[in-house]
Amino acid sequence: MDPFGQVWESSRTNAFSWGYTATLYAGVGVLIVLSVIQRDAFRRILKAIAIFGLAIIATQWSASEIEEKWRIRREWADTHPAEMTQEGYMGLTVDGANRSLGPLIYGFQAFLLFCVVAIALFVIRAMMFQRPVDSPIEATPEDEANFATDLSASDNPYHPPAEST
């Protein structure tokens, strides 16, 4: 492997590499904790704020990681121009374009992950706290006979007059 290839591979993990992953794990944990809030409106508002806020934080961490990766590669290329190949320069150019587009992609991925987790927690919560609905019981003829009242014989003045049949 050429020296620039070694620098390229070794710069993939840098001082900011832990931040994006930590934000994703923390975001999932925050969404789980927010799921225990009883009030529906309050819980949903907090989850929406958490999703957008954590997606922004994840975007920032990925931008820092990509910027540091690009800085390490660029500094090596500037100090070792004789060892750079045309492919290395092309890689730096593409990597420079990744500085602007990469954080956007990673931020969108984090946003989608948080949305999927929130929806899954919503479904789980709905299944856990769903009230059972009993099927209606069919009335037997005996029940109807027991509950039928003769309105014409009723002493209640608020009953409507009996219909003559």
C-alpha positions as MATLAB code, in Angstrom:
seq = 'MDPFGQVWESSRTNAFSWGYTATLYAGVGVLIVLSVIQRDAFRRILKAIAIFGLAIIATQWSASEIEEKWRIRREWADTHPAEMTQEGYMGLTVDGANRSLGPLIYGFQAFLLFCVVAIALFVIRAMMFQRPVDSPIEATPEDEANFATDLSASDNPYHPPAEST';
ca = [
       0.000    0.000    0.000;
       1.346    3.428   -0.877;
       2.010    5.923    1.942;
      -0.989    8.084    1.025;
      -3.204    4.996    1.115;
      -1.988    4.311    4.644;
      -2.739    7.886    5.690;
      -6.116    7.612    3.989;
      -7.054    4.498    5.953;
      -5.602    5.648    9.274;
      -7.459    8.985    9.107;
     -10.847    7.246    8.945;
     -10.765    7.025   12.740;
      -9.853   10.317   14.374;
     -10.555   12.354   17.508;
     -14.149   13.060   16.437;
     -15.121    9.548   15.330;
     -16.865    8.687   18.587;
     -19.287   11.634   18.570;
     -21.685   10.581   15.826;
     -22.127    7.072   17.206;
     -22.531    8.374   20.751;
     -25.201   10.813   19.546;
     -27.136    7.995   17.891;
     -27.057    5.825   21.015;
     -27.923    8.765   23.266;
     -30.773    9.734   20.945;
     -32.306    6.280   21.049;
     -31.972    6.316   24.837;
     -33.612    9.741   25.092;
     -36.518    8.597   22.921;
     -36.994    5.513   25.098;
     -36.958    7.632   28.265;
     -39.440   10.095   26.755;
     -41.796    7.204   26.029;
     -42.655    6.850   29.711;
     -44.225   10.325   29.925;
     -47.949    9.925   30.544;
     -49.361   13.035   28.856;
     -49.671   12.388   25.128;
     -49.269   15.949   23.841;
     -46.303   16.718   26.100;
     -44.581   13.439   25.176;
     -45.065   14.000   21.446;
     -43.798   17.584   21.562;
     -40.704   16.536   23.512;
     -40.043   13.664   21.102;
     -40.289   15.989   18.088;
     -37.889   18.453   19.721;
     -35.521   15.608   20.621;
     -35.589   14.167   17.093;
     -34.773   17.479   15.420;
     -32.235   18.529   18.052;
     -30.410   15.213   18.064;
     -30.339   15.115   14.253;
     -28.670   18.544   14.277;
     -26.139   17.382   16.883;
     -25.411   14.231   14.847;
     -24.910   16.390   11.749;
     -22.443   18.582   13.644;
     -20.465   15.584   14.925;
     -20.269   14.022   11.476;
     -19.142   17.362   10.030;
     -16.376   17.577   12.639;
     -15.267   14.019   11.902;
     -15.214   14.551    8.133;
     -13.419   17.903    8.480;
     -10.725   16.352   10.685;
     -10.319   13.434    8.293;
      -9.922   15.838    5.387;
      -7.450   18.028    7.338;
      -5.208   15.037    8.135;
      -5.165   13.903    4.499;
      -4.639   17.409    3.138;
      -1.749   18.140    5.521;
      -0.038   14.915    4.549;
      -0.503   15.678    0.847;
       0.877   19.209    1.320;
       3.980   17.979    3.155;
       4.653   15.031    0.793;
       3.906   16.282   -2.740;
       6.489   13.962   -4.319;
       4.672   10.879   -3.010;
       1.245   11.956   -4.234;
      -0.197   10.243   -7.287;
      -2.900   11.434   -9.640;
      -5.337    9.048   -7.951;
      -4.414   10.547   -4.581;
      -5.194   14.054   -5.825;
      -8.486   12.831   -7.265;
      -9.283   11.196   -3.938;
      -8.588   14.474   -2.137;
     -10.891   16.306   -4.550;
     -13.716   13.837   -3.968;
     -13.016   13.911   -0.247;
     -13.269   17.709   -0.334;
     -16.713   17.418   -1.901;
     -17.626   15.005    0.890;
     -16.975   17.828    3.382;
     -20.199   19.541    2.381;
     -22.419   16.639    1.379;
     -21.305   14.045    3.945;
     -22.669   15.759    7.076;
     -25.996   16.332    5.340;
     -26.281   12.647    4.479;
     -25.260   11.530    7.972;
     -27.665   14.014    9.563;
     -30.523   12.760    7.402;
     -29.666    9.163    8.318;
     -29.747   10.105   12.007;
     -33.097   11.867   11.513;
     -34.546    8.781    9.820;
     -33.194    6.503   12.548;
     -34.755    8.649   15.275;
     -38.087    8.770   13.407;
     -38.143    4.980   12.970;
     -37.339    4.468   16.660;
     -40.066    6.941   17.684;
     -42.627    5.198   15.468;
     -41.611    1.776   16.801;
     -41.955    3.023   20.378;
     -45.363    4.496   19.507;
     -46.528    1.135   18.147;
     -45.161   -0.738   21.163;
     -46.840    1.719   23.529;
     -50.136    1.427   21.642;
     -50.001   -2.371   21.818;
     -49.148   -2.387   25.527;
     -51.799    0.081   26.623;
     -54.551   -0.834   24.194;
     -57.865   -1.273   25.948;
     -59.483   -4.609   25.172;
     -62.786   -4.320   23.373;
     -65.318   -7.025   24.191;
     -67.535   -8.236   21.426;
     -71.197   -7.359   21.915;
     -73.199  -10.066   23.637;
     -76.230  -11.345   21.802;
     -79.451  -11.005   23.796;
     -81.450  -14.191   24.154;
     -85.260  -14.176   23.921;
     -85.406  -14.812   27.671;
     -83.328  -11.682   28.325;
     -85.585   -9.635   26.082;
     -88.641  -10.909   27.934;
     -87.077  -10.039   31.304;
     -86.187   -6.510   30.306;
     -89.244   -5.660   28.260;
     -91.545   -3.285   30.058;
     -95.148   -2.648   29.429;
     -95.189    1.085   28.818;
     -98.951    1.329   28.992;
     -98.899   -0.002   32.549;
     -96.039    2.227   33.671;
     -96.684    4.692   36.489;
     -93.877    6.926   35.275;
     -95.348   10.192   33.939;
     -92.277   10.756   31.774;
     -92.793    7.697   29.613;
     -94.226    8.459   26.213;
     -97.784    7.363   25.674;
     -98.168    3.794   24.563;
     -98.596    3.252   20.875;
    -101.769    1.517   19.972;
    -101.166   -1.480   17.801;
];
